[in-house]
CSV table of C-alpha atoms and ligand atoms in Angstrom, one decimal:
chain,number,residue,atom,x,y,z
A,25,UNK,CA,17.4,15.0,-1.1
A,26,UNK,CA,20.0,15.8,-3.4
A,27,UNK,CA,22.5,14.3,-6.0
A,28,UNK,CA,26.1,14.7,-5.3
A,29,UNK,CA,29.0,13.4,-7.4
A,30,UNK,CA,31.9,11.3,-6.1
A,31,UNK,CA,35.0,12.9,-7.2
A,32,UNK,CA,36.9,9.8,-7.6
A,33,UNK,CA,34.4,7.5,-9.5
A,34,UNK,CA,32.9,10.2,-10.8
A,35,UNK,CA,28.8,8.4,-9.8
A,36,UNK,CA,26.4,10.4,-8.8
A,37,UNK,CA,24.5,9.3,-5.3
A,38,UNK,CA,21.2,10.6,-4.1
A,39,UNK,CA,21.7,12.1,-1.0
A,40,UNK,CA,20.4,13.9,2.3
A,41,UNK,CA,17.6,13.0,5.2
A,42,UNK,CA,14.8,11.3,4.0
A,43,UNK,CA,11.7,12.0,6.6
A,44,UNK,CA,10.1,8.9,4.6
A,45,UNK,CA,12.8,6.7,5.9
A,46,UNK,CA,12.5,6.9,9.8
A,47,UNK,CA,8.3,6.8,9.4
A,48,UNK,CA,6.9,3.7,7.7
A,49,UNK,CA,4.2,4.4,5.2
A,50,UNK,CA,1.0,2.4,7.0
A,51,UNK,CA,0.3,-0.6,4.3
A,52,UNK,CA,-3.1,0.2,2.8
A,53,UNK,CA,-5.0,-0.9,-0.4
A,54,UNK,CA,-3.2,-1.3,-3.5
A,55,UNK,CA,-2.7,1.6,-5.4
A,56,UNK,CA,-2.2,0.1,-9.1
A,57,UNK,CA,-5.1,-2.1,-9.5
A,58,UNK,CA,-7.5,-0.7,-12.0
A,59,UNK,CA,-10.2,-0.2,-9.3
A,60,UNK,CA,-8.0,1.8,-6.6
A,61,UNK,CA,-8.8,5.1,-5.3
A,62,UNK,CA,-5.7,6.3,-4.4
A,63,UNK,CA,-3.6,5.8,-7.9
A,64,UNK,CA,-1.2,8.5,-8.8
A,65,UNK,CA,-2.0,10.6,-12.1
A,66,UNK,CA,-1.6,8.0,-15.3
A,67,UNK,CA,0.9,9.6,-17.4
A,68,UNK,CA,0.4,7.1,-20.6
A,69,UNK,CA,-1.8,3.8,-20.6
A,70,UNK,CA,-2.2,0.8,-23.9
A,71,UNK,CA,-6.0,0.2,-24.4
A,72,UNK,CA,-7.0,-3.4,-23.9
A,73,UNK,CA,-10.8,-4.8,-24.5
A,74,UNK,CA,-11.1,-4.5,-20.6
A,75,UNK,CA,-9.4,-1.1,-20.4
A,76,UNK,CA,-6.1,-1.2,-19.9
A,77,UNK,CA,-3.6,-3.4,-20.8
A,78,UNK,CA,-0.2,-1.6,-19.1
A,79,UNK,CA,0.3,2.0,-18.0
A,80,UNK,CA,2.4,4.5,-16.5
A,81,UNK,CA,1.8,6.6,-13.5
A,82,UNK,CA,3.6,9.0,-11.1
A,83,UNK,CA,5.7,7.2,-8.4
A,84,UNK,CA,4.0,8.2,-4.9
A,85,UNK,CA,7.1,9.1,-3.4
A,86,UNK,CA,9.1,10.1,-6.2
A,87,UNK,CA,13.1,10.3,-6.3
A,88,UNK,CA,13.0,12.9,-9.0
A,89,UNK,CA,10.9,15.9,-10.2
A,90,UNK,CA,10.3,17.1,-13.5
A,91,UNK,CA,9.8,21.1,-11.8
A,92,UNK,CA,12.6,22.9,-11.2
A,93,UNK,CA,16.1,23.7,-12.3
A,94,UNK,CA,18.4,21.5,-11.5
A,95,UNK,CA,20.8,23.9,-10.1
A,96,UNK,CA,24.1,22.4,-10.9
A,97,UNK,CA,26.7,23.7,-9.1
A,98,UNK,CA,30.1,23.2,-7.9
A,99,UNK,CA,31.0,23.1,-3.6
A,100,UNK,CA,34.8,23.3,-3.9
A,101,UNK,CA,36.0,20.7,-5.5
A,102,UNK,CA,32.6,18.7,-5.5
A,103,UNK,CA,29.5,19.1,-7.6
A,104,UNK,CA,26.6,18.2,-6.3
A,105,UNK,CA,22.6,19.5,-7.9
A,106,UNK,CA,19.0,19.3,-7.2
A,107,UNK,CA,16.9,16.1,-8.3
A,108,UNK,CA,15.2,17.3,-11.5
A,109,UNK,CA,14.1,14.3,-13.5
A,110,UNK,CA,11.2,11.9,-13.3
A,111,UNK,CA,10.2,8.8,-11.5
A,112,UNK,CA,7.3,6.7,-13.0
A,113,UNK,CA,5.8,3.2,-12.3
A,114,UNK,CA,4.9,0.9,-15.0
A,115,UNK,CA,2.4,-1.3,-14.4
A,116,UNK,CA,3.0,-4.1,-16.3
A,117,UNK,CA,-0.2,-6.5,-15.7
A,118,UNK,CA,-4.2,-4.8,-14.8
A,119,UNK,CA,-3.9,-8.0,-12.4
A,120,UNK,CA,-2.8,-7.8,-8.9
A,121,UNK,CA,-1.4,-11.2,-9.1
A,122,UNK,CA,0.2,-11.7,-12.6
A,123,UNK,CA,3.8,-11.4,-12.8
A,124,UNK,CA,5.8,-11.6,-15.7
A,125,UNK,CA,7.1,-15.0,-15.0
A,126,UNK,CA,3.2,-16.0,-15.5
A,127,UNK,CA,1.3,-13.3,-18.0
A,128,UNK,CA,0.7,-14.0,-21.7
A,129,UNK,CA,3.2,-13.2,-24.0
A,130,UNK,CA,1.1,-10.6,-25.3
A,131,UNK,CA,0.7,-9.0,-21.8
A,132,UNK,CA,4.4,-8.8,-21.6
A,133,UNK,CA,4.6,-7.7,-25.0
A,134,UNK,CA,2.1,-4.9,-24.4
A,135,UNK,CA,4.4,-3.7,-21.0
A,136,UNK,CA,7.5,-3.8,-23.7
A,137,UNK,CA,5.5,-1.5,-26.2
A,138,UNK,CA,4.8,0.5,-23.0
A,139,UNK,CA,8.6,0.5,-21.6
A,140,UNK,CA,9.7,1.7,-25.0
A,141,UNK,CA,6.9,4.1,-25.3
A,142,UNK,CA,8.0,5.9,-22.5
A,143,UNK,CA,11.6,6.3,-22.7
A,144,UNK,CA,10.9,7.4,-26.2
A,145,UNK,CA,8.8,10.4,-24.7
A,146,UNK,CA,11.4,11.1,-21.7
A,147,UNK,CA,14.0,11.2,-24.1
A,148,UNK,CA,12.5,14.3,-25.8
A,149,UNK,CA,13.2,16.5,-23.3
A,150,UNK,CA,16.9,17.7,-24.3
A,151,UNK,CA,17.4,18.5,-20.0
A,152,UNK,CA,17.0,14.4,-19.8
A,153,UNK,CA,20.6,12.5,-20.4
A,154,UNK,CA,19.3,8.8,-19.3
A,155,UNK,CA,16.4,7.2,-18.7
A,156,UNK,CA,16.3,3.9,-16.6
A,157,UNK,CA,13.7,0.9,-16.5
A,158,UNK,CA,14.4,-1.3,-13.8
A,159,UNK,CA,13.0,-4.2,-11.7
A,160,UNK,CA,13.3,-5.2,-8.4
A,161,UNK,CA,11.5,-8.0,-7.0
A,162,UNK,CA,11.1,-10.3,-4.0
A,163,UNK,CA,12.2,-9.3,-0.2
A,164,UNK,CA,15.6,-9.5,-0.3
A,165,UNK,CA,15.7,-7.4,-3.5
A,166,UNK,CA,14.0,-4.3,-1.6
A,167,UNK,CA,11.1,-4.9,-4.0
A,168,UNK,CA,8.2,-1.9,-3.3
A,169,UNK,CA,4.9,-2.5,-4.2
A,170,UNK,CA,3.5,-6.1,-4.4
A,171,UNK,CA,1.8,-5.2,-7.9
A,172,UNK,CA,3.5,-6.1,-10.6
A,173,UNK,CA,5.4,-3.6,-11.4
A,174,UNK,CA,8.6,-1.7,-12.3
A,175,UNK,CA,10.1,1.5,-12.6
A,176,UNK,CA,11.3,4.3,-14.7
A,177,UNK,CA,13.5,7.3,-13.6
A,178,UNK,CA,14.9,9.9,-16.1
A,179,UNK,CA,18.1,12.0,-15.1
A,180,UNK,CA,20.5,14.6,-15.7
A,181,UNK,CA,23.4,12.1,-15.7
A,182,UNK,CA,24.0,9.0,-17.0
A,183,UNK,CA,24.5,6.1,-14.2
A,184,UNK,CA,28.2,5.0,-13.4
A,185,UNK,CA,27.7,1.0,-14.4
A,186,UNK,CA,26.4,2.1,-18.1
A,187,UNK,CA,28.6,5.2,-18.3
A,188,UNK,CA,31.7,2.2,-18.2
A,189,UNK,CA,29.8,0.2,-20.4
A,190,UNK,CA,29.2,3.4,-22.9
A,191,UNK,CA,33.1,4.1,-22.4
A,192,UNK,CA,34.6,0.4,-22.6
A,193,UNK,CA,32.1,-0.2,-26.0
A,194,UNK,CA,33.5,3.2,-27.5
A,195,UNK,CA,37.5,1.8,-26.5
A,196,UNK,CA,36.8,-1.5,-28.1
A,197,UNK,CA,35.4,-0.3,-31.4
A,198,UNK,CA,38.1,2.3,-32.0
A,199,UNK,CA,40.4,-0.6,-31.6
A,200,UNK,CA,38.9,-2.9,-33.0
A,201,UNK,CA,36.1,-1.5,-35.5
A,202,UNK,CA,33.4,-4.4,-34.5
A,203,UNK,CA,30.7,-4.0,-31.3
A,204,UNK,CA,32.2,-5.9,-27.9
A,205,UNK,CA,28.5,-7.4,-27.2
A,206,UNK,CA,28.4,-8.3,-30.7
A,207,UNK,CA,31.6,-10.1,-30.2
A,208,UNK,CA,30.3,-11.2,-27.3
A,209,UNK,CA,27.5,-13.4,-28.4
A,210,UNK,CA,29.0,-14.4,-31.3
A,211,UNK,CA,31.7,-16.3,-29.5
A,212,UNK,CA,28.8,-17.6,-26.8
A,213,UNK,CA,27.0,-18.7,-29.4
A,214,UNK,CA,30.0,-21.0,-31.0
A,215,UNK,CA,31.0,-21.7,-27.4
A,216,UNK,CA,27.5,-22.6,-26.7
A,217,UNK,CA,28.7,-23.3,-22.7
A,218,UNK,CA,27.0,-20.1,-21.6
A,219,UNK,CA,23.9,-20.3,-23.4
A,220,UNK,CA,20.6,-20.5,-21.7
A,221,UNK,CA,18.2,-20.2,-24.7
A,222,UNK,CA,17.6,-18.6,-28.1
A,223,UNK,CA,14.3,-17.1,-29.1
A,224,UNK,CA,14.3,-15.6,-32.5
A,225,UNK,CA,16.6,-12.7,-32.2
A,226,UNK,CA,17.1,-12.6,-28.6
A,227,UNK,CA,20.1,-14.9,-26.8
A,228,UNK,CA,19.9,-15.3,-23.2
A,229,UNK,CA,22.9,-16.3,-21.5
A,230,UNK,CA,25.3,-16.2,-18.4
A,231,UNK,CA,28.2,-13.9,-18.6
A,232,UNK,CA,31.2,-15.2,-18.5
A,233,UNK,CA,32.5,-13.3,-15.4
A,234,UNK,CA,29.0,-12.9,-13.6
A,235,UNK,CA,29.3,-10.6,-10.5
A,236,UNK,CA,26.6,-12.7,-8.8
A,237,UNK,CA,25.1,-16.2,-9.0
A,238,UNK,CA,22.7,-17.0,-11.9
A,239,UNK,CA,23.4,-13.5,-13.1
A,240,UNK,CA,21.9,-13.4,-17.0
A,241,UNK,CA,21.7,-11.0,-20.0
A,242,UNK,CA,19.4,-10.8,-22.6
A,243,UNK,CA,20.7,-9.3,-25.9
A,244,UNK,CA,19.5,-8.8,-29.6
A,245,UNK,CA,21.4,-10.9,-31.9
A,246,UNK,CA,21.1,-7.8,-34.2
A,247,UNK,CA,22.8,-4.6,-33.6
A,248,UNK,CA,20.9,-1.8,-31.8
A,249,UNK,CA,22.0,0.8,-29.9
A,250,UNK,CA,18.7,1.2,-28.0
A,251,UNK,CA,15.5,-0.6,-27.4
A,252,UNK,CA,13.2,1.8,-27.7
A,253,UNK,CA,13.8,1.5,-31.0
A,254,UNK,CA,13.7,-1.7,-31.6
A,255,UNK,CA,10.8,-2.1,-29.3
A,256,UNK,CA,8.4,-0.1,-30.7
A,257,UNK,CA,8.5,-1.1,-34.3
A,258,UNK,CA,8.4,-4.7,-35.0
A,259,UNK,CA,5.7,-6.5,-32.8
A,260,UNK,CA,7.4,-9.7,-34.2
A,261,UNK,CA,10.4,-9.3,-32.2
A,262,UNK,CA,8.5,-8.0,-29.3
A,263,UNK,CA,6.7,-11.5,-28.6
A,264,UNK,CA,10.2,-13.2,-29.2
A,265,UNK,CA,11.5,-11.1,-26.5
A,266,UNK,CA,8.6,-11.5,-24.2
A,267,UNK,CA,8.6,-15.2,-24.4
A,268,UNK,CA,12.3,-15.3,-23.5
A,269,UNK,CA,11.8,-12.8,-20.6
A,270,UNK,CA,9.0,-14.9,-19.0
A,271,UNK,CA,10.8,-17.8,-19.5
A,272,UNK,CA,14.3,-16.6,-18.4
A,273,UNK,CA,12.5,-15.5,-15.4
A,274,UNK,CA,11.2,-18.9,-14.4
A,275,UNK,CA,14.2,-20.5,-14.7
A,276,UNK,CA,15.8,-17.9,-12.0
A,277,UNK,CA,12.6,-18.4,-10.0
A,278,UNK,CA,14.1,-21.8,-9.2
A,279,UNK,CA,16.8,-20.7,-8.1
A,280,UNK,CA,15.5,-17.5,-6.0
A,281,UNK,CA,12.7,-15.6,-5.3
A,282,UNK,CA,14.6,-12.5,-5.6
A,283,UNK,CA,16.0,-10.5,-8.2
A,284,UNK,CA,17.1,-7.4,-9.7
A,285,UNK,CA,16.2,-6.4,-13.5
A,286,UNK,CA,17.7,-3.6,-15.7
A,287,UNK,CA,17.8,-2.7,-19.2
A,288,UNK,CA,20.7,-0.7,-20.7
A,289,UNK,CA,19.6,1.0,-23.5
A,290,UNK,CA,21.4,3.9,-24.8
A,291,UNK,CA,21.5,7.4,-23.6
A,292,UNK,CA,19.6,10.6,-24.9
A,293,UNK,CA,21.2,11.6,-28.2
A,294,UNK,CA,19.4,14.9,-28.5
A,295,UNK,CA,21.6,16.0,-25.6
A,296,UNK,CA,25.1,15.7,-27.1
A,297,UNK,CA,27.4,16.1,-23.9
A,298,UNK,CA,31.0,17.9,-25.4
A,299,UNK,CA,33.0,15.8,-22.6
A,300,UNK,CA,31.8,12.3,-23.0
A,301,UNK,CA,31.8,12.0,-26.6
A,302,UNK,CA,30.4,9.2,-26.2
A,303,UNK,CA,27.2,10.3,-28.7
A,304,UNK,CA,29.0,10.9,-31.8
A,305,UNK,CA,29.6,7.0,-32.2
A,306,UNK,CA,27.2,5.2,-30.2
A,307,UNK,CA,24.9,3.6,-32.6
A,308,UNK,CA,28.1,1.5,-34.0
A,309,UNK,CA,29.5,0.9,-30.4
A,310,UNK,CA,26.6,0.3,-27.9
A,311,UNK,CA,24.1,-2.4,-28.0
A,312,UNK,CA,21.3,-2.8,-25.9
A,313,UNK,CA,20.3,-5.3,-23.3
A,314,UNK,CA,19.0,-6.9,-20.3
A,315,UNK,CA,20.6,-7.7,-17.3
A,316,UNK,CA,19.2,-9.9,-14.6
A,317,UNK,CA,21.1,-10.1,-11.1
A,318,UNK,CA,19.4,-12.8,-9.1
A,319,UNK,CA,19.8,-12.4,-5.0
A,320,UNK,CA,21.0,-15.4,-3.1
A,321,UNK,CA,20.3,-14.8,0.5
A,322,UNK,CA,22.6,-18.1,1.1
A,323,UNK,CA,25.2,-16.4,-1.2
A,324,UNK,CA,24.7,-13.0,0.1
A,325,UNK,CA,28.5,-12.8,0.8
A,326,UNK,CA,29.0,-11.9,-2.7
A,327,UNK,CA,27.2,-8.8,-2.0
A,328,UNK,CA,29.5,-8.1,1.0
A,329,UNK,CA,32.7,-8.0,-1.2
A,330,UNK,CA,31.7,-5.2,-3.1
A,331,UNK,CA,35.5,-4.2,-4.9
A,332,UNK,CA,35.9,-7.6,-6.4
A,333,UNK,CA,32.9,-9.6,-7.0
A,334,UNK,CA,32.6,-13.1,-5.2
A,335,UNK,CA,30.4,-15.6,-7.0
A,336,UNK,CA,30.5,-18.9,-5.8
A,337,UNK,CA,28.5,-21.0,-8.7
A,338,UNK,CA,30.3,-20.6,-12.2
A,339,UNK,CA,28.2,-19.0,-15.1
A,340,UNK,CA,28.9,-22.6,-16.7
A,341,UNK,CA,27.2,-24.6,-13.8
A,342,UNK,CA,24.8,-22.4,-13.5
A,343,UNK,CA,23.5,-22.0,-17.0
A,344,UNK,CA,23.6,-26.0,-17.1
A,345,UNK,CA,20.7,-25.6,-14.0
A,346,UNK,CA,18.8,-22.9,-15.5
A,347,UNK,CA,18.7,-24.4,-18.8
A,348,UNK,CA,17.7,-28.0,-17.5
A,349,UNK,CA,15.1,-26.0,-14.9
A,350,UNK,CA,11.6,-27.2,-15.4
A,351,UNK,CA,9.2,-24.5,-16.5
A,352,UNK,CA,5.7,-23.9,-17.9
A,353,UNK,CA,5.7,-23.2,-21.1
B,413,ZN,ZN1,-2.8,-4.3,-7.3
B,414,ZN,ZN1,26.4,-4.9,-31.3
B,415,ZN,ZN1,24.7,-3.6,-19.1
């Protein structure tokens, strides 16, 4: 497999034959629970009383590899290079079957901690420009393990979607001298129509031109480039967010079983890159957050319509139903 860059769009795609794909690993035991004997190595774990609250360990089949050079090169006009990076699990509960829609806020908080923990030690290596953490759950979402779980991959590039967001937040403050998500959930909040819930410093809401139904952010009332920053230091705000995550999360859960889950955080200042310019300014201009893209197997025509977005339930309606959804707690 390799990574080669559309000219056009200028976003990377992993590429080539994967052997894995034509033969279907055999299911066998889990590989995450604390008493499996075929885990991967554990690259960082949180103590708990009973071990081991969260950790991080090497993806079985990983996408990226932290050996090697990555061997960027040009093939006529395209580039293409090798897939030096890394690809990590986080397992976010010891428990097979606690998810984050039904751990303690504490176990969420600890898999925060974790998360942050992580992309803070990624990010030291100058090679590394972006380091993703990213959820995908339930079958239609093409989720991969049935521990709770998500994933981490650190690359040489930065992905397209938050390359447009890093270039559309720079645009907007040298125009304007303010943040766009601050502006953003300012004028939610005031408008109060796309508003799901507030939890201390964390808003969760339903953009106002969602790309698919139910679609929600989560974003820091305050101003922070990246969450590993904020996640780390204040365990305060770390239960705030935790408690709005869970519950976010069971709200969409009646709606769907599936979903997808990202967080755009920003990328690796220690490697300043001379043609984005998008370092020099991005602790004024980029804020981080959560992005939640729920998958409607009814609505999955919106996912067929790929160069303008389709989505048949407005952000309005739908906050109205998430907000009024009944949930635990
Ligand atoms: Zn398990
Ligand atoms: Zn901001
Ligand atoms: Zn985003």
């Amino acid at each position: 497999m390799e990574l080669r860059k559309d000219p056009i769009t200028r976003s990377w795609v992993m590429t080539g034959d994967d052997p894995a794909e034509s033969s279907p690993r055999p299911e066998s035991a889990c590989r995450f629970c604390p008493d499996s004997r075929d885990g991967t190595q554990v690259i960082a774990a949180l103590p708990s009383a009973s071990g081991w609250s969260a950790r991080s360990m090497v993806h079985p089949t990983p996408l990226y590899h932290i050996e090697g050079e990555p061997d960027r090169r040009g093939d006529g006009i395209y580039d293409r290079m090798s897939s030096v990076g890394a690809h990590e699990v986080l397992v976010e509960n010891p428990r097979h079957d606690r998810q984050l829609w039904d751990a303690s806020d504490d176990e969420i908080g600890q898999f925060l901690r974790l998360a942050a923990e992580r992309i803070l030690d990624l990010k030291r290596d100058p090679r590394i420009k972006y380091v993703s953490l990213y959820k995908d759950y339930g079958p239609n979402a093409g989720q991969e393990f049935s521990h709770p779980t998500s994933q981490l991959t650190a690359t040489l590039f930065v992905p397209r979607r938050v390359l447009y967001e890093l270039r559309a937040g720079r645009e907007y403050f040298q125009a304007k001298e303010r943040c766009v998500f601050c502006d953003i959930l300012a004028q939610e909040e005031r408008q109060a129509s796309r508003v799901i819930e507030a939890r201390g410093d964390y808003v969760a809401l339903g953009p106002y031109a969602p790309r698919v139904p139910y679609e929600t952010w989560i974003i820091p009332r305050n101003h922070e480039a990246s969450f590993e920053r904020t996640g780390l230091s204040k365990p305060g705000l770390r239960t705030n967010l935790a408690a709005l995550l869970r519950r976010t999360l069971q709200r969409i859960r009646t709606v769907t079983e599936s979903y997808h889950l990202v967080l755009h955080t920003s990328p690796n200042s220690l490697h300043p890159s001379k043609t984005l310019g998008y370092w020099k300014t991005i602790d004024d201009d980029y804020h981080w957050h959560i992005e939640i893209m729920p998958v409607l197997a009814a609505k999955a025509r919106s996912y067929t319509f790929k160069e303008v977005y389709y989505s048949p339930v407005s952000s309005e309606t739908a906050v109205k139903q998430l907000r009024e959804a009944k949930i635990d707690g």
